[in-house]
Tab-separated table of C-alpha atoms in Angstrom:
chain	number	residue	atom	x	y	z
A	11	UNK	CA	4.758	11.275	42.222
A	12	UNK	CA	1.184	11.868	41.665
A	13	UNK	CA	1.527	11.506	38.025
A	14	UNK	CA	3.371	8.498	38.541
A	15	UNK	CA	0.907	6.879	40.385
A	16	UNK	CA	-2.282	8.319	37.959
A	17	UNK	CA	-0.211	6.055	35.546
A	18	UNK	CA	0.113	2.922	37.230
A	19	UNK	CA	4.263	3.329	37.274
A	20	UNK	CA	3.956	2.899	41.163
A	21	UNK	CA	2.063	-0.338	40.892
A	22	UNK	CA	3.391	-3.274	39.113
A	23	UNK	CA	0.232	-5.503	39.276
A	24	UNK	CA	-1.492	-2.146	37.045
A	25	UNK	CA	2.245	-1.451	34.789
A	26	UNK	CA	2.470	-5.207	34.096
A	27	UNK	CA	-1.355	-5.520	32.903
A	28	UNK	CA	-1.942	-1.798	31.348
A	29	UNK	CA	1.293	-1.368	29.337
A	30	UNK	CA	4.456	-3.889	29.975
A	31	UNK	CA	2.678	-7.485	29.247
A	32	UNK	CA	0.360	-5.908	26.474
A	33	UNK	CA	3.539	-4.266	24.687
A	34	UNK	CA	5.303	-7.613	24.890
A	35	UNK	CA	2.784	-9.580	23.310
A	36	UNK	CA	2.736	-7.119	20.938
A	37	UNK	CA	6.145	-7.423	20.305
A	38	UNK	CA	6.477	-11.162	20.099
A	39	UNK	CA	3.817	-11.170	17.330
A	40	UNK	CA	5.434	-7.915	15.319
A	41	UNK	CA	8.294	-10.332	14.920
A	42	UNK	CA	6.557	-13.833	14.555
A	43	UNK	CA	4.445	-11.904	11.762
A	44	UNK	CA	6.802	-10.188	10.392
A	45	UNK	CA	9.382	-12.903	9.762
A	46	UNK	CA	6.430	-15.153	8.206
A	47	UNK	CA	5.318	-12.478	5.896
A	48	UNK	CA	9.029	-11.980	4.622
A	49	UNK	CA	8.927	-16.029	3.903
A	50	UNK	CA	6.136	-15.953	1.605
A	51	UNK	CA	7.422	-13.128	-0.119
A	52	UNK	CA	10.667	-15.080	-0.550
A	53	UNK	CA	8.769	-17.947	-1.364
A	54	UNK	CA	6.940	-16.246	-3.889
A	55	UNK	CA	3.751	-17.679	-3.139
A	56	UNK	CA	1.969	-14.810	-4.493
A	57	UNK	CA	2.585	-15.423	-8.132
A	58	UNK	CA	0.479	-17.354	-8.888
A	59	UNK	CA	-1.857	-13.845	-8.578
A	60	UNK	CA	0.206	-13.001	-11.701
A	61	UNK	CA	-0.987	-16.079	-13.712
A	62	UNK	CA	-4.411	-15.917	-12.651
A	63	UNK	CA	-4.516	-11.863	-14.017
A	64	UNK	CA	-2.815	-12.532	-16.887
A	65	UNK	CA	-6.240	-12.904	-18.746
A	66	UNK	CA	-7.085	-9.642	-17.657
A	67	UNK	CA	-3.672	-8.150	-19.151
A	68	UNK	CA	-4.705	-8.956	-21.990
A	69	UNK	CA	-8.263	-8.067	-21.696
A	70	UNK	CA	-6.866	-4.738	-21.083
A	71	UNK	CA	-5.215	-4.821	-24.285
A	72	UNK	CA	-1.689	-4.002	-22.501
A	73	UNK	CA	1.525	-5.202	-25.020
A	74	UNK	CA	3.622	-8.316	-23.793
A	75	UNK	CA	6.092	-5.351	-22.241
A	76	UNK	CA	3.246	-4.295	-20.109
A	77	UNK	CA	2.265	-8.235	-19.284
A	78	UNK	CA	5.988	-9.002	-18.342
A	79	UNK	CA	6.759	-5.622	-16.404
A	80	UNK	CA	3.164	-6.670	-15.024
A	81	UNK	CA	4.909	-9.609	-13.587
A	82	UNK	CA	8.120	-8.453	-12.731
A	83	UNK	CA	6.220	-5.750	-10.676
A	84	UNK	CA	5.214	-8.598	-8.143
A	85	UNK	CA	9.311	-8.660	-7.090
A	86	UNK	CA	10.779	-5.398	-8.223
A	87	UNK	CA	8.801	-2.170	-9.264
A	88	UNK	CA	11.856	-0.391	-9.991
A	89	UNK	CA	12.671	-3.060	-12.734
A	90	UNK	CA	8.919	-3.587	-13.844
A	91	UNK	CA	9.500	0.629	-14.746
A	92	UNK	CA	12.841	-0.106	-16.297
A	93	UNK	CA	11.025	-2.082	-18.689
A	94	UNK	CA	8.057	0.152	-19.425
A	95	UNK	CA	10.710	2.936	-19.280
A	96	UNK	CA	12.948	1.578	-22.626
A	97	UNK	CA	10.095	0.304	-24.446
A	98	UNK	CA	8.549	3.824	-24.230
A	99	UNK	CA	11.703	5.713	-25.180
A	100	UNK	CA	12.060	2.969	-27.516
A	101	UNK	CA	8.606	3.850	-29.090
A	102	UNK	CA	7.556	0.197	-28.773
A	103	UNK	CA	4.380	1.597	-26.409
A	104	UNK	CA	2.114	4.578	-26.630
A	105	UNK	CA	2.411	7.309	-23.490
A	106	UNK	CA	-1.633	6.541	-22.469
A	107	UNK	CA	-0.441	2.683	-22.543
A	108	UNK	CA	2.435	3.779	-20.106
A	109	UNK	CA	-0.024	5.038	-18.112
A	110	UNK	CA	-2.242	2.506	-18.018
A	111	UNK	CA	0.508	-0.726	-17.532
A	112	UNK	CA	2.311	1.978	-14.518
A	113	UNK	CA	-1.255	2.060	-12.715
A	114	UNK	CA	-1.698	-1.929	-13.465
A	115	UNK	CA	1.757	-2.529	-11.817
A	116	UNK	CA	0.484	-0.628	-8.555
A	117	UNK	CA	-1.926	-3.794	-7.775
A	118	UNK	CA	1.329	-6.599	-7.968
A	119	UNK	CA	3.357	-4.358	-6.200
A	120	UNK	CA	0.594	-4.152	-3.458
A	121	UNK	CA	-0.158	-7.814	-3.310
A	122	UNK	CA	4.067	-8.299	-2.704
A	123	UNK	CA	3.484	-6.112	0.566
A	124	UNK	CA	0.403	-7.264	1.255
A	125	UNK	CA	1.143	-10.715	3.298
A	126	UNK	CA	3.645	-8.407	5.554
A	127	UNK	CA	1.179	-6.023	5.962
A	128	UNK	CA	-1.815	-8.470	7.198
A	129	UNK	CA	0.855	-10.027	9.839
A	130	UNK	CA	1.820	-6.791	10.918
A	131	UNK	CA	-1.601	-5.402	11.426
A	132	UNK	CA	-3.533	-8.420	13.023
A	133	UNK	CA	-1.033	-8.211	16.565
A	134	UNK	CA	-1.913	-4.398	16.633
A	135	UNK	CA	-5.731	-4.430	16.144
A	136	UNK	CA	-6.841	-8.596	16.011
A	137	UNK	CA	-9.844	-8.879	14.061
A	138	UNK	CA	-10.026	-5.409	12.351
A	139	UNK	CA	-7.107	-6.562	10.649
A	140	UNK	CA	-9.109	-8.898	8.657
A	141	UNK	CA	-11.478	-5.618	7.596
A	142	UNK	CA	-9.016	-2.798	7.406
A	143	UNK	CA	-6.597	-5.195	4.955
A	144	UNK	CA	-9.857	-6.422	2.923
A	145	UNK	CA	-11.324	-3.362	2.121
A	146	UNK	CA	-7.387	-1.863	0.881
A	147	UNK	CA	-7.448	-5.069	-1.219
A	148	UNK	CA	-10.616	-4.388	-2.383
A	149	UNK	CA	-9.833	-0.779	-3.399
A	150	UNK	CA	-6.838	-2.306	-5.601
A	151	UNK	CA	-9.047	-4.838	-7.184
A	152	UNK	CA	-11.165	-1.859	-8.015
A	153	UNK	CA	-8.396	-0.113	-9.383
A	154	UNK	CA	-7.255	-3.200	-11.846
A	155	UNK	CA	-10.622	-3.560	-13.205
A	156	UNK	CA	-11.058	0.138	-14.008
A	157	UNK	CA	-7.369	-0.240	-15.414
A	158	UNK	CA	-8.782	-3.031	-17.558
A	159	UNK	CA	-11.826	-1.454	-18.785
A	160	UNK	CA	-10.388	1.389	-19.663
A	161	UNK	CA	-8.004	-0.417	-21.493
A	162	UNK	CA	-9.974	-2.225	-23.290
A	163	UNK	CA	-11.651	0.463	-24.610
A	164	UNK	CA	-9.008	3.438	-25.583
A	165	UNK	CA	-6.220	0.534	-26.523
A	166	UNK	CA	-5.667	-1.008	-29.592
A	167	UNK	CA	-5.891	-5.147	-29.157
A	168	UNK	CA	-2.364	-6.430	-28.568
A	169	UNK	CA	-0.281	-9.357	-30.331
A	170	UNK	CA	-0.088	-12.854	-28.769
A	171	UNK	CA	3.102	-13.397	-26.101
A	172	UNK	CA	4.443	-14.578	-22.569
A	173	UNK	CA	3.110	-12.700	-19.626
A	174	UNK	CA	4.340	-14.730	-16.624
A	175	UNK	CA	7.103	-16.398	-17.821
A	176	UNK	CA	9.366	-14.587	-16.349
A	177	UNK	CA	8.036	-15.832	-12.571
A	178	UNK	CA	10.168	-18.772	-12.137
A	179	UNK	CA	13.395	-17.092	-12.232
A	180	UNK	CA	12.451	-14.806	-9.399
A	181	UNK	CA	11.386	-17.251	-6.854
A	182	UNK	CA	14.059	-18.651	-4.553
A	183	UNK	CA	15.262	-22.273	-5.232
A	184	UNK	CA	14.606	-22.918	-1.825
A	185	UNK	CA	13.529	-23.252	1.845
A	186	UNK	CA	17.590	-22.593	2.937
A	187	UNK	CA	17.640	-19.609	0.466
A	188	UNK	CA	14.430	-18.032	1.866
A	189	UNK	CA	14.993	-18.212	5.263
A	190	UNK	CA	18.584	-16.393	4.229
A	191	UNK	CA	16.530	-13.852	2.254
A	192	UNK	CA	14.159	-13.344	5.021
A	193	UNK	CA	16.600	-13.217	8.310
A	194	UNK	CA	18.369	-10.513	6.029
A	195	UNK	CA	14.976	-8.642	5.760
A	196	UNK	CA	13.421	-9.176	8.978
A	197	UNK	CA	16.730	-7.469	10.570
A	198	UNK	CA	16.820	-4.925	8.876
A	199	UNK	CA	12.949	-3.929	8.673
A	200	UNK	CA	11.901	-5.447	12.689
A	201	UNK	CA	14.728	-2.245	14.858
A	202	UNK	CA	13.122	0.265	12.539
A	203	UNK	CA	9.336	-0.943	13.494
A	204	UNK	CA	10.120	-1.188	17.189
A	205	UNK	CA	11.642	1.964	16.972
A	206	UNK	CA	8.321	3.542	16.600
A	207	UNK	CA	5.993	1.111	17.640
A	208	UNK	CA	7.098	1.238	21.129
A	209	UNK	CA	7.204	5.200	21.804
A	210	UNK	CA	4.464	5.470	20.686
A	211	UNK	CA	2.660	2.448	22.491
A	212	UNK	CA	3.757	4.407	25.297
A	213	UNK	CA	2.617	7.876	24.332
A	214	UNK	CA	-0.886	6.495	23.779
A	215	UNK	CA	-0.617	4.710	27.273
A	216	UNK	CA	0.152	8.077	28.658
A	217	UNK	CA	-2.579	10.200	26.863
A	218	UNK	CA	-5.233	7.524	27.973
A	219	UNK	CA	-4.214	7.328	31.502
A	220	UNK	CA	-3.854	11.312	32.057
A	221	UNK	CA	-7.528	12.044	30.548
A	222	UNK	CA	-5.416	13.424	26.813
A	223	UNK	CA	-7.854	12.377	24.395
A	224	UNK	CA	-10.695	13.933	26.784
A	225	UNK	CA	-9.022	17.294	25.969
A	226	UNK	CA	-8.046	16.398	22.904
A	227	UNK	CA	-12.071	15.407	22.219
A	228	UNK	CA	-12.707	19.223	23.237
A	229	UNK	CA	-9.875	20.951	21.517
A	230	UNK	CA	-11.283	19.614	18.470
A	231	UNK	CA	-15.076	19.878	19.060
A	232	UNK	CA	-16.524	21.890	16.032
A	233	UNK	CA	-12.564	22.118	14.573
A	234	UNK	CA	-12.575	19.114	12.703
A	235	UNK	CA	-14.206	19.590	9.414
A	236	UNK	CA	-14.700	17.174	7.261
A	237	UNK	CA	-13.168	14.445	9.669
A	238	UNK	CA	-15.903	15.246	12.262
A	239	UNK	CA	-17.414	11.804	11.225
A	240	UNK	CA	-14.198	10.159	13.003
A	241	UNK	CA	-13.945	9.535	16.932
A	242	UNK	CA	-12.133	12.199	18.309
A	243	UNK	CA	-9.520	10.156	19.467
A	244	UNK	CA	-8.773	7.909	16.218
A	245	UNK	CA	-7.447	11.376	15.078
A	246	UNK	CA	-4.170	10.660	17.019
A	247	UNK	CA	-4.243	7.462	14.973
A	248	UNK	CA	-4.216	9.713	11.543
A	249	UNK	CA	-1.411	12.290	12.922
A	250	UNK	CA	0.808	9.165	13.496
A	251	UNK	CA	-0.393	7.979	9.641
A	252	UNK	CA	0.615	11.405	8.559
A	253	UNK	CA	3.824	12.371	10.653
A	254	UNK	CA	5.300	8.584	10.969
A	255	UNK	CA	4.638	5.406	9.227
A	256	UNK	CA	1.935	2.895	9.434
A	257	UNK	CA	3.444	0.841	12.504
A	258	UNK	CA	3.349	4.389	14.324
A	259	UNK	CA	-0.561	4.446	13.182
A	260	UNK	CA	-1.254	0.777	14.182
A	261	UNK	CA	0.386	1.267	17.290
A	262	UNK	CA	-1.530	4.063	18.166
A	263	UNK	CA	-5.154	2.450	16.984
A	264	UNK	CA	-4.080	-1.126	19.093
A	265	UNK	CA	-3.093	1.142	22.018
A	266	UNK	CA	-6.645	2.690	21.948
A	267	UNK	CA	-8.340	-0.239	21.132
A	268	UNK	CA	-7.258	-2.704	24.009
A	269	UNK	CA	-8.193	0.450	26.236
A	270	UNK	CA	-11.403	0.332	25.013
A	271	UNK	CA	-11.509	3.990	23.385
A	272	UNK	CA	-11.602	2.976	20.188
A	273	UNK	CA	-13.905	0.460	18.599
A	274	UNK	CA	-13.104	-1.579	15.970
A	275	UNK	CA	-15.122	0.111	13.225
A	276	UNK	CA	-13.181	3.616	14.919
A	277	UNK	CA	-10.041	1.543	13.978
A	278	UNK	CA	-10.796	0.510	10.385
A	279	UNK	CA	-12.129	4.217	9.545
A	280	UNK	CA	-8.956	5.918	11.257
A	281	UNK	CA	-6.874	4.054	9.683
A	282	UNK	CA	-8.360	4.018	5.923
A	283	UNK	CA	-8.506	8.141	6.276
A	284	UNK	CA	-4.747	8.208	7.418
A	285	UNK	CA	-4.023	6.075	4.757
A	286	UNK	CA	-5.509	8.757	1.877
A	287	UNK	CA	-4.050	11.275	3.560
A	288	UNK	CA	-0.617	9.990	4.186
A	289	UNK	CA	-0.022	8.352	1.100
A	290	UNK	CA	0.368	10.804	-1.486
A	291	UNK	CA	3.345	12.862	0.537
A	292	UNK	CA	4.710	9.301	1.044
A	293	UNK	CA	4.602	8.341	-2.148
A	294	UNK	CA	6.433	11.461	-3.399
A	295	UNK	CA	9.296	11.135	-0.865
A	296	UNK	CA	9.558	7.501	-1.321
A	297	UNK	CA	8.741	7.088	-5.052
A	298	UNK	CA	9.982	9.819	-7.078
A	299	UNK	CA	13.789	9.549	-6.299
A	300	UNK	CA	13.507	6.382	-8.090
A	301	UNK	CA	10.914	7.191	-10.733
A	302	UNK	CA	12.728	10.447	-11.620
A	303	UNK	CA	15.797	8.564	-12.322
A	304	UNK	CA	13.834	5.747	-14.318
A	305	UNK	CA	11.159	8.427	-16.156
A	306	UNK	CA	11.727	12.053	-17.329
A	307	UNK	CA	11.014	14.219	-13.809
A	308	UNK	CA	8.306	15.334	-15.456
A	309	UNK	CA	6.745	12.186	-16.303
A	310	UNK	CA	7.685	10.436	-13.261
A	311	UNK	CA	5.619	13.066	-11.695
A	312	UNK	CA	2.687	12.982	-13.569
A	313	UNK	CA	2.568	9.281	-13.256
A	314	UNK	CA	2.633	9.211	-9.260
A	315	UNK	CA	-0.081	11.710	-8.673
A	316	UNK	CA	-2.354	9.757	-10.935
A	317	UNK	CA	-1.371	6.272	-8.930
A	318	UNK	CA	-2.276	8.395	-6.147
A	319	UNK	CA	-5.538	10.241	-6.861
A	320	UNK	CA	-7.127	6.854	-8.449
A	321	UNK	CA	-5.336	5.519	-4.899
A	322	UNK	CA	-7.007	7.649	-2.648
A	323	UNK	CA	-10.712	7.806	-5.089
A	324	UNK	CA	-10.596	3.924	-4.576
A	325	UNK	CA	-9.825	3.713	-0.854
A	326	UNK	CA	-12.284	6.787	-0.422
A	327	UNK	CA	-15.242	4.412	-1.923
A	328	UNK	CA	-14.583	1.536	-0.095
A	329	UNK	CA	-14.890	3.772	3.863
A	330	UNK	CA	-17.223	5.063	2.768
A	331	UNK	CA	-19.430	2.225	1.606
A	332	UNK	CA	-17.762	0.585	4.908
A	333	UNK	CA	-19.123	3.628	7.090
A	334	UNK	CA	-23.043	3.560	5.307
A	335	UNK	CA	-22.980	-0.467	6.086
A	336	UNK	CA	-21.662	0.092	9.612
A	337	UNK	CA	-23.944	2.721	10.583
C-alpha cells in the first residue's frame, strides 16, 4: 500500500497529472504523427531529394544503374539492391562501384523514414526532436558527400543517362490511394509502437517515482567507461535503444524528460549513443536476411558492416561536435 501511494496510484489528482494524461497525449500524437508521416511517404513528397542529388550521382561518377537504383532506393531498398545486384553479376559495374552506389542508397533510404521518424520523435521529446533528427540528417549528408568524393576520385567518369526517371511511377496517383496506402501502414506499424511505448512509459514512471535512477546513478558511479560523459540516467534510455527499438528509447528519454531528470541536451546525447550502439546488431538482424538472399552471404556481409561503421563514424562526429558546442 505504501508503494502504491509513493507512486501516486492512490491519488487520482497525482495518477492523472504524473502518468495517465501525459501518456495520453502522448498517444494521441504517436498516432496523429504517425499517420501524417505515412502520407508523405505515400505521397512521395520526398523525391524531389532524388532530383536535386542527381548532380551529385554523377559527380560521384556512379553508372546510370547506380543513379536509377539511387532512386528506386527512396521507395524500395530491396529493389534498389536487385538492381545493383544483376548489373554486378552481370559485370556491367565494378565491386568498389557496388560499394560505393550500396553506401549512396543508405542516404534515400534514410530520407524515406525520415518524415515518420521526426513525427514520431517530436510527441516523445518536443523540441529535441528538431536537434536529435538534424544532427542524424546531418551525419547522412556527411556520408553522401564522402560517398561522392570518393567517387569522384577512385571511379572512372560515367556515360550520360536517366537518373530519376523512374520517380513518377512510384508515387501514388492519388490522395484516395494514399490514404489507402497509409491506413494499411499506420495499422499495422501504430499496435506494435504502443506495444512498447506504453510499458515502458510506465517502467520509467515507476523507476522515477521509487528513487531507481538514484541507485541506478550509484550502481554505475566509476562503472561506466567510456559513457561516463552521459547522465546516469539517459543510460536507461540506451538499454531500451539496445534491447528494444527506438519508440522503447524515446519513450524512455520523454518519460525522463517531462520529469525533469533529463535535459534536453541529456536527451539528444542518449539517444545519438544508443543509436551507434544499437544499430549495427539491428542492422544485421534486420538487413542481412534480405541482403543475403539479394548478394552472395559473403558480400552482403561485407557490405552492411561498412554501411554501418561509416554509420556509426558519422553519427559519432556529429555528438560529439554537438557535446563540445553544448558544453
Amino acid at each position: 500500500m505504501d508503494l502504491l501511494h509513493q507512486l501516486g496510484f492512490t491519488d487520482w489528482p497525482v495518477l492523472w497529472a504524473g502518468l495517465i494524461k501525459p501518456m495520453l497525449r502522448l498517444v494521441f500524437f504517436i498516432a496523429a504523427g504517425l499517420m501524417l508521416g505515412n502520407i508523405i511517404e505515400a505521397l512521395n513528397w520526398t523525391h524531389g531529394v532524388a532530383r536535386i542529388a542527381a548532380p551529385l550521382v554523377r559527380m560521384g561518377h556512379l553508372r546510370d544503374i547506380s543513379g536509377a537504383s539511387f532512386s528506386m532506393a527512396f521507395f524500395s531498398t530491396i529493389t534498389a539492391n536487385t538492381m545493383l545486384a544483376g548489373s554486378y553479376e552481370k559485370g556491367e559495374i565494378s565491386r568498389r562501384e557496388l560499394v560505393f552506389a550500396n553506401l549512396f542508397n543508405s542516404t534515400p533510404a534514410f530520407f524515406l523514414h525520415l518524415p515518420s521518424m521526426f513525427f514520431m520523435a517530436v510527441p516523445f521529446i518536443g523540441d529535441a526532436a528538431f536537434t536529435y533528427v538534424g544532427l542524424v540528417l546531418a551525419a547522412a549528408i556527411l556520408r553522401t558527400l564522402g560517398t561522392v568524393a570518393a567517387g569522384r576520385i577512385m571511379l572512372p567518369p560515367l556515360p550520360e543517362g536517366c537518373i530519376t526517371c523512374r520517380l513518377e511511377e512510384e508515387r501514388s496517383n492519388s490522395w484516395k490511394d494514399a490514404l489507402r496506402k497509409s491506413w494499411r501502414r499506420f495499422r499495422q506499424r501504430l499496435p506494435r509502437i504502443l506495444y512498447i511505448t506504453m510499458p515502458v512509459y510506465l517502467l520509467m514512471y515507476v523507476m522515477n517515482k521509487t528513487g531507481g535512477f538514484d541507485s541506478l546513478q550509484a550502481m554505475m558511479e566509476g562503472r561506466v567507461g567510456v559513457l561516463n560523459f552521459l547522465n546516469p540516467a539517459g543510460i536507461s534510455v540506451v538499454l531500451m535503444h539496445l534491447a528494444a527499438e527506438f519508440a522503447a528509447a524515446l519513450a524512455a528519454a520523454g518519460q525522463l524528460l517531462h520529469a525533469g531528470t533529463l535535459t534536453a541536451r541529456d536527451v539528444v546525447m542518449t539517444l545519438l549513443v544508443g543509436n551507434i550502439l544499437s544499430s549495427p546488431m539491428r542492422a544485421f538482424r534486420h538487413q542481412f536476411p534480405s541482403y543475403a538472399g539479394i548478394f552472395k552471404p559473403r558480400l552482403a556481409l561485407f557490405l552492411i558492416a561498412f554501411n554501418q561503421v561509416l554509420r556509426a563514424a558519422s553519427i559519432a562526429l556529429m555528438a560529439a561536435l554537438y557535446y563540445w558546442w553544448t558544453a
